[in-house]
Amino acid sequence: MLFPVASFGHGLDGACPGDLVPQDVKCPRVQLGQEFPRVAFRGHIRSLPKLMEITRPSLASHGNHKENSPFLNSSEAGKGGDYYDRNLALFEEELDIRPKVSSLLGKLVNYTNLTQGVKEHEEAESTDGSKKKVSKSPSMGTLMGVYLPCMQNIFGVILFLRLTWMVGMAGVLQSFLIVLLCCCCTMLTTISMSAIATNGVVPAGGSYFMISRSLGPEFGGAVGLCFYLGTTFAGAMYILGAIEILLTYIVPQAAIFHPSDAHDASSAMLNNMRVYGTVFLILMAVVVFVGVKYVNKFASLFLACVVISILSIYAGAIKSIFDPPEFPICMLGNRTLSRDQFDVCAKTVVKDNMTVASKLWELFCHSTNLTTEHCDEYFLMNNVSEIAGIPGAASGILIDNLWSNYLEKGEILERAHQPSVDVAGQKNNLHLYVLSDITTSFMVLVGIFFPSVTGIMAGSNRSGDLKDAQKSIPVGTILAIVTTSLVYFSCVLLFGACIEGVVLRDKFGDAVNRNLVVGTLSWPSPWVIVIGSFFSTCGAGLQSLTGAPRLLQAIAKDNIIPFLWIFGHGKANGEPTWALLLTALIAELGILIASLDMVAPILSMFFLMCYLFVNLACAVQTLLRTPNWRPRFKYYHWALSFLGMSICLALMFISSWYYALVAMLIAGMIYKYIEYQGAEKEWGDGIRGLSLSAARYALLRLEEGPPHTKNWRPQLLVLLKLDEDLHVKYPRLLTFASQLKAGKGLTIIGSVIQGNFLETYGEAQAAEQTIKNMMEIEKVKGFCQVVVANKVREGIAHLIQSCGLGGMKHNTVVLGWPYGWRQSEDPRSWKTFIGTVRCTTAAHLALLVPKNVSFYPSNHERYNEGNIDVWWIVHDGGMLMLLPFLLKQHKVWRKCKMRIFTVAQMDDNSIQMKKDLATFLYQLRIEAEVEVVEMHNSDISAYTYERTLMMEQRSQMLRQMRLTKTEREREAQLVKDRHSIARLESLYSDEEDEADPVPENIQMTWTKEKCDAEKRNRGSAVGSFRDLITIKPNQSNVRRMHTAVKLNEVIVNRSHDARLVLLNMPGPPKNTDGDENYMEFLEVLTEGLERVLLVRGGGREVITIYS
C-alpha cells in the first residue's frame, strides 16, 4: 500500500528526525509527491500526512493545545487528523481566523467559475463550499461571448432609417465629425470599462455593477436607473423603427388612420405608430414573459439579418460604379417632387397622337385640359426634369454632398445647381413636393445618431458566461467598436458618393416612390434591407425588453432604493415578472411619443450619463491609486477617462441641453434619495477613497496653523458617563451638543470604561455602538471614541490629549456635573470632575459644564418666549457672547432673547460701562439687552460665615469617616494574618480613590516601628473627631464663600425665570487640599437656578469685531 509523503522543509540526506526513524531504514531525501510503502515505526504503524492537508481544530481545543514534543506524536495522530501542521505551530492559535494560504487558495480556485447572475460576488464567496451547486463551467470565447453580441447591439435602426438622411443634411464632412465624436466617446468609455471589468471578477449586470462597486451605492443607484431607463427607451425606439418600416415600406395599406387632407399626413402617421407600437410592445412583452430562451435562440438570426443587410449595401455600392440602379427623381425647377402621386415626370403626354395634360398638370392646374388660368405660377415658369437618384460611385456626386444643407421644418428639398425661376407658388400645392418634416441642425443630428453607437456593454453583461472575461471583454468590445466605426465611416462615404443629395435628404423616400433610401442602393433588391432591417429592429427591441427588467431586478435586489423592492421578485425560475411589467409601461411612454427622432435624444441622454460615470469611475480609481486597483488591461490612463467624460458631457448638451438638465435632475434626485435613506452598503467604492484623499488634503492644510478668530467655532469633545448596563446616563448632554452645533463643525463623543483593554474590548465595542445609536436618536453628527483605562481619570486625560486628528481637534470639552457628590462617601466622582477641569485648563481648552442637564429642553421642544441670560463677570475670550448666538441658530432657542449682565464694583462707572458694552455688542453684530449690576461692598454676613464653617466641618468629618473605614479594613487584614500586612496606600493621595484591590499574595514584614505608627494613627483619628467642635474657618474660604453667596443672590434675583443662565466658571484652587471646598463654592454660586451653563474659556479670543 502506498502513501504520499511531503518533504520536511530541509531535505535531510541519510538522517531523519529522531522520533520518525524507521527500523533498519535509512532516510533518503524525500521529494514532494513521492510515495513509498508503509514502514514499521518504533512502537506503532504510522503514515505521514499529505502536504497542505490540515484541518481546523475543534472549538473546544482552541487555545488549549499544548505541544509536548517538537513532533507529532501518536496520540495526536489518532485524533482523526485534527491537529496542526508542526511548521505552523507559531500560528496555531489563530488559524481559525487567519487560515493557511493553502486552504484559502482551495476556496478561491474555482471562484471565477461561479455562475454570476444578479447575485453579488460577496454572497457567492460567503456560502459554504459544500452547499454550492455544481455549475456548468463558462465556455464562451471572445467571438461568441463579446464581439458578436456587441455588434448586434450597436448596429440598429438608425443605420438603416436615418444615416442617409443625416449624410444629406450634414454633408459628408460634418457626418464624419458626428460619427467620429460618437465613436470616440464609446471607444474611450470602452477603455475605461475594460480597466474596471478586468479589475477583478465583474458579476453580470454590466455598467450598473461596475459603477456601483466603483463609485458607491448613491452613484451606482442613480446611474443604474439611468441605464435602465435608457435601455427601456431603446426598446421603444426599436419598436417605433420596426413600425415605421412596416407602415412606410412593407404594407402602407395597413394604416388605420388616414389623413383627412394633404396637410394632416404627419399626425395620422403618428397615431398609426402609437396603435401598432402598443400592439408590438404587448406581443414582445408576452414573448419575453413566456421565455427568454426563445429570444436567445433567435438572436443569431437577427444578427444574420443585420450582417446580410450591410453586405448588400456594400455590394450595391460596388455595382453602382459600372451599373447604377434605376431610381429617377422628378424635379420641377430645382424643387423635388413626391413621386408617389403621379407616374409620368412630364407636364404633357402624347396620347393617341394628341398632346394632353399629364397627371402632374392636373395636380398643379386642377384641370384636365391644358388651360393655365388656375395653374401654379411656379409650375408654369419652371421646367420638369428627371435626374438619376443613384448616379453611382463614379459620377462625382461626392463633391456636391460634402457640405451641409440644413433645413427648417416645412421647407422644400431643392437641388442647388438645378436651373429654376424663383417665383412663389401656391401654398395648397406644397404637399406635392418633398418637405423637411423637422428643423435640422448639427446638434439635432448628434442626438439622433448617438443611439447607433450604444450597446458596448453587451460583453460585460455576459461576464459570467465567459471563459476568460478579463481577456475577452476588452478585446471583443474594442474590436466591435472598431468594426462598427469603420462600417459607419464607410457608409457615410458611400452614401455621399453614390446617392443624389436631394434623395439623401428625403427621410421617407417620397422622391423614389416611397422606397427606403438605403434600400435603393442595395443589391440585389431593396427588399433585402427592408426585410433585414425590420427583423433586426424587432430583435433589438426584444433584447432591450429582456435586458432592462434584469437590470432593474439587480438594482432592486441590492436594496439601495427601498421602494423598488417589489421588482426584485419574479417567477420561481428567477424571471423578473414585475420588472418586466414596469419596463413595458415605461416603454409605452416612449411609444406614445411616436416619433423616432424625438425618442432617440432621450435615450442618448441616459446612455451618455451612464458612460460619463464609467469614465469617472476609472479616472477616480486611477488618480486615487487605490491598492485594490490592479486592472489586467494596462492600456488606460486617467487623462483618457477625463477626455471621455468631457466628450460625454459635451454631447449631452450639444444634442439637447434641456434633456441633459432633466436627465441630470433625475440622477441627482435618485442620488439624494439613496443618500437620505442611508444606503448602508460598503462596496469598497472609489468615492469613499476620494473622501479619504480629500479629508487628508484638508487636514494637512489645517495643520498649517491655528484657525483665525473669525473661523473659530466650538469643536466639541463631549464626555459621557455610562451606567453599569452601558447605557448613556445623561442623554441630554448629547441633545445640548446637537443644539449648540446645529450640525456644523466637529463633535466627538468620548467615554471611558474602567478595566483592562484585553479583557473589556468587547464591552468597549458594545458601548461605542450604544453611543452611536443615541447620537442617531439625538441627531448628533460626529464621531464616537470609547477608551478603556485602569482609572477613569487617566482615560479622560487620554481622550483630552489624543482625540481628533491634525487640525481637526476639539477645542471645547463638555463635561457633566457630578450629581450627588455631597451625599456620596466615595470621593471619586468629584475628584474626577476637578481633575478634568485641571486637564482642560492645562491643555488650553474651553470647558462647558451644563448643570441640571436633565431639565434642558429636548430637540422637539420650542421656546416661544424667554431669555438666555449671560453673566459676564470676567472676560474669558468671548465664549459667553458666542455660545448664546450659536444656540439661537437652533429652532429650540430661536425665539429666546439674549440679555447680558455684567458686574460693576464700587469704583466703576456703571453708566459708562453700559454704554461701552452696548457699543461692543453692536460692533460684534449681536443683538442683546445690556444691564450693569452694581455690587456694593458689604460686610461678611453671619450666613456666609456659618456656611463656610459647615463646609469645613463636613469636609473634616468625611475625611475622618474615610480614615476610620480604612482602619477597620486594616484591622480585618491583621486578624486574618497577624504576621503579614498588605501594602499600605497613602490616605489622601489621588491613588487611594481608584486603587486596585489588594492582591492577597503580596505580603510585607510587620516591624515594631510600623506597629507604633499604627497606634499613633488610631489615637490621632479619635482625637480629630473631638476637634470638629472647636474648628475655625479659613479666612480665604470665607472670602470665596462671600463672593459666591453675593453673586448667587444677584443672579437669582435677576435671572430666576431665565430659560438658560450662562456664567463664568471659577478655576479650581492650585492647592489640591481645597478641592472639596471648590465644589461647595460652585454649588452655592448656582443654587436656585434651574438651568445653568458654567463656561470656562480656553485662553484665546473666540469672537472679533472685525469683518
mmCIF file with all atom_site columns, N, CA and C in Angstrom, residues 52 54 56 95 97-111 125 132:
data_model
loop_
_atom_site.group_PDB
_atom_site.id
_atom_site.type_symbol
_atom_site.label_atom_id
_atom_site.label_alt_id
_atom_site.label_comp_id
_atom_site.label_asym_id
_atom_site.label_entity_id
_atom_site.label_seq_id
_atom_site.pdbx_PDB_ins_code
_atom_site.Cartn_x
_atom_site.Cartn_y
_atom_site.Cartn_z
_atom_site.occupancy
_atom_site.B_iso_or_equiv
_atom_site.pdbx_formal_charge
_atom_site.auth_seq_id
_atom_site.auth_comp_id
_atom_site.auth_asym_id
_atom_site.auth_atom_id
_atom_site.pdbx_PDB_model_num
ATOM 1  N N  . MET A 1 52  ? 0.030   20.213 2.788  1.00 0.00 ? 52  MET A N  1
ATOM 2  C CA . MET A 1 52  ? -1.092  21.136 2.605  1.00 0.00 ? 52  MET A CA 1
ATOM 3  C C  . MET A 1 52  ? -2.415  20.550 3.074  1.00 0.00 ? 52  MET A C  1
ATOM 4  N N  . ILE A 1 54  ? -4.665  20.011 6.113  1.00 0.00 ? 54  ILE A N  1
ATOM 5  C CA . ILE A 1 54  ? -4.760  20.425 7.511  1.00 0.00 ? 54  ILE A CA 1
ATOM 6  C C  . ILE A 1 54  ? -6.211  20.691 7.823  1.00 0.00 ? 54  ILE A C  1
ATOM 7  N N  . ARG A 1 56  ? -9.059  22.302 10.685 1.00 0.00 ? 56  ARG A N  1
ATOM 8  C CA . ARG A 1 56  ? -9.123  23.234 11.800 1.00 0.00 ? 56  ARG A CA 1
ATOM 9  C C  . ARG A 1 56  ? -9.333  22.499 13.105 1.00 0.00 ? 56  ARG A C  1
ATOM 10 N N  . LEU A 1 95  ? -5.282  30.107 13.590 1.00 0.00 ? 95  LEU A N  1
ATOM 11 C CA . LEU A 1 95  ? -5.622  29.528 12.291 1.00 0.00 ? 95  LEU A CA 1
ATOM 12 C C  . LEU A 1 95  ? -7.116  29.547 11.994 1.00 0.00 ? 95  LEU A C  1
ATOM 13 N N  . ILE A 1 97  ? -9.092  32.104 12.501 1.00 0.00 ? 97  ILE A N  1
ATOM 14 C CA . ILE A 1 97  ? -9.442  33.412 11.942 1.00 0.00 ? 97  ILE A CA 1
ATOM 15 C C  . ILE A 1 97  ? -8.490  33.831 10.838 1.00 0.00 ? 97  ILE A C  1
ATOM 16 N N  . ARG A 1 98  ? -7.296  33.239 10.812 1.00 0.00 ? 98  ARG A N  1
ATOM 17 C CA . ARG A 1 98  ? -6.339  33.533 9.744  1.00 0.00 ? 98  ARG A CA 1
ATOM 18 C C  . ARG A 1 98  ? -5.925  32.220 9.105  1.00 0.00 ? 98  ARG A C  1
ATOM 19 N N  . PRO A 1 99  ? -6.692  31.746 8.133  1.00 0.00 ? 99  PRO A N  1
ATOM 20 C CA . PRO A 1 99  ? -6.445  30.403 7.596  1.00 0.00 ? 99  PRO A CA 1
ATOM 21 C C  . PRO A 1 99  ? -5.140  30.326 6.827  1.00 0.00 ? 99  PRO A C  1
ATOM 22 N N  . LYS A 1 100 ? -4.682  29.081 6.667  1.00 0.00 ? 100 LYS A N  1
ATOM 23 C CA . LYS A 1 100 ? -3.471  28.844 5.892  1.00 0.00 ? 100 LYS A CA 1
ATOM 24 C C  . LYS A 1 100 ? -3.688  29.272 4.445  1.00 0.00 ? 100 LYS A C  1
ATOM 25 N N  . VAL A 1 101 ? -2.599  29.627 3.799  1.00 0.00 ? 101 VAL A N  1
ATOM 26 C CA . VAL A 1 101 ? -2.671  30.043 2.397  1.00 0.00 ? 101 VAL A CA 1
ATOM 27 C C  . VAL A 1 101 ? -3.261  28.929 1.543  1.00 0.00 ? 101 VAL A C  1
ATOM 28 N N  . SER A 1 102 ? -2.893  27.697 1.848  1.00 0.00 ? 102 SER A N  1
ATOM 29 C CA . SER A 1 102 ? -3.374  26.577 1.039  1.00 0.00 ? 102 SER A CA 1
ATOM 30 C C  . SER A 1 102 ? -4.882  26.447 1.101  1.00 0.00 ? 102 SER A C  1
ATOM 31 N N  . SER A 1 103 ? -5.444  26.556 2.312  1.00 0.00 ? 103 SER A N  1
ATOM 32 C CA . SER A 1 103 ? -6.902  26.407 2.426  1.00 0.00 ? 103 SER A CA 1
ATOM 33 C C  . SER A 1 103 ? -7.610  27.607 1.794  1.00 0.00 ? 103 SER A C  1
ATOM 34 N N  . LEU A 1 104 ? -6.993  28.789 1.874  1.00 0.00 ? 104 LEU A N  1
ATOM 35 C CA . LEU A 1 104 ? -7.591  29.970 1.235  1.00 0.00 ? 104 LEU A CA 1
ATOM 36 C C  . LEU A 1 104 ? -7.618  29.792 -0.276 1.00 0.00 ? 104 LEU A C  1
ATOM 37 N N  . LEU A 1 105 ? -6.487  29.328 -0.834 1.00 0.00 ? 105 LEU A N  1
ATOM 38 C CA . LEU A 1 105 ? -6.430  29.119 -2.275 1.00 0.00 ? 105 LEU A CA 1
ATOM 39 C C  . LEU A 1 105 ? -7.410  28.040 -2.714 1.00 0.00 ? 105 LEU A C  1
ATOM 40 N N  . GLY A 1 106 ? -7.572  27.030 -1.873 1.00 0.00 ? 106 GLY A N  1
ATOM 41 C CA . GLY A 1 106 ? -8.528  25.974 -2.187 1.00 0.00 ? 106 GLY A CA 1
ATOM 42 C C  . GLY A 1 106 ? -9.933  26.501 -2.337 1.00 0.00 ? 106 GLY A C  1
ATOM 43 N N  . LYS A 1 107 ? -10.267 27.497 -1.516 1.00 0.00 ? 107 LYS A N  1
ATOM 44 C CA . LYS A 1 107 ? -11.602 28.079 -1.609 1.00 0.00 ? 107 LYS A CA 1
ATOM 45 C C  . LYS A 1 107 ? -11.746 28.945 -2.857 1.00 0.00 ? 107 LYS A C  1
ATOM 46 N N  . LEU A 1 108 ? -10.667 29.655 -3.212 1.00 0.00 ? 108 LEU A N  1
ATOM 47 C CA . LEU A 1 108 ? -10.776 30.647 -4.276 1.00 0.00 ? 108 LEU A CA 1
ATOM 48 C C  . LEU A 1 108 ? -10.506 30.087 -5.661 1.00 0.00 ? 108 LEU A C  1
ATOM 49 N N  . VAL A 1 109 ? -10.007 28.872 -5.740 1.00 0.00 ? 109 VAL A N  1
ATOM 50 C CA . VAL A 1 109 ? -9.532  28.370 -7.037 1.00 0.00 ? 109 VAL A CA 1
ATOM 51 C C  . VAL A 1 109 ? -10.650 28.332 -8.077 1.00 0.00 ? 109 VAL A C  1
ATOM 52 N N  . ASN A 1 110 ? -11.868 27.994 -7.673 1.00 0.00 ? 110 ASN A N  1
ATOM 53 C CA . ASN A 1 110 ? -12.980 27.903 -8.623 1.00 0.00 ? 110 ASN A CA 1
ATOM 54 C C  . ASN A 1 110 ? -13.878 29.125 -8.569 1.00 0.00 ? 110 ASN A C  1
ATOM 55 N N  . TYR A 1 111 ? -13.353 30.219 -8.008 1.00 0.00 ? 111 TYR A N  1
ATOM 56 C CA . TYR A 1 111 ? -14.211 31.391 -7.765 1.00 0.00 ? 111 TYR A CA 1
ATOM 57 C C  . TYR A 1 111 ? -14.804 31.945 -9.054 1.00 0.00 ? 111 TYR A C  1
ATOM 58 N N  . GLU A 1 125 ? -19.221 34.256 -2.308 1.00 0.00 ? 125 GLU A N  1
ATOM 59 C CA . GLU A 1 125 ? -17.997 33.959 -1.567 1.00 0.00 ? 125 GLU A CA 1
ATOM 60 C C  . GLU A 1 125 ? -18.318 33.451 -0.172 1.00 0.00 ? 125 GLU A C  1
ATOM 61 N N  . LYS A 1 132 ? -22.537 24.527 -2.495 1.00 0.00 ? 132 LYS A N  1
ATOM 62 C CA . LYS A 1 132 ? -22.595 25.078 -3.835 1.00 0.00 ? 132 LYS A CA 1
ATOM 63 C C  . LYS A 1 132 ? -23.097 24.025 -4.819 1.00 0.00 ? 132 LYS A C  1
#
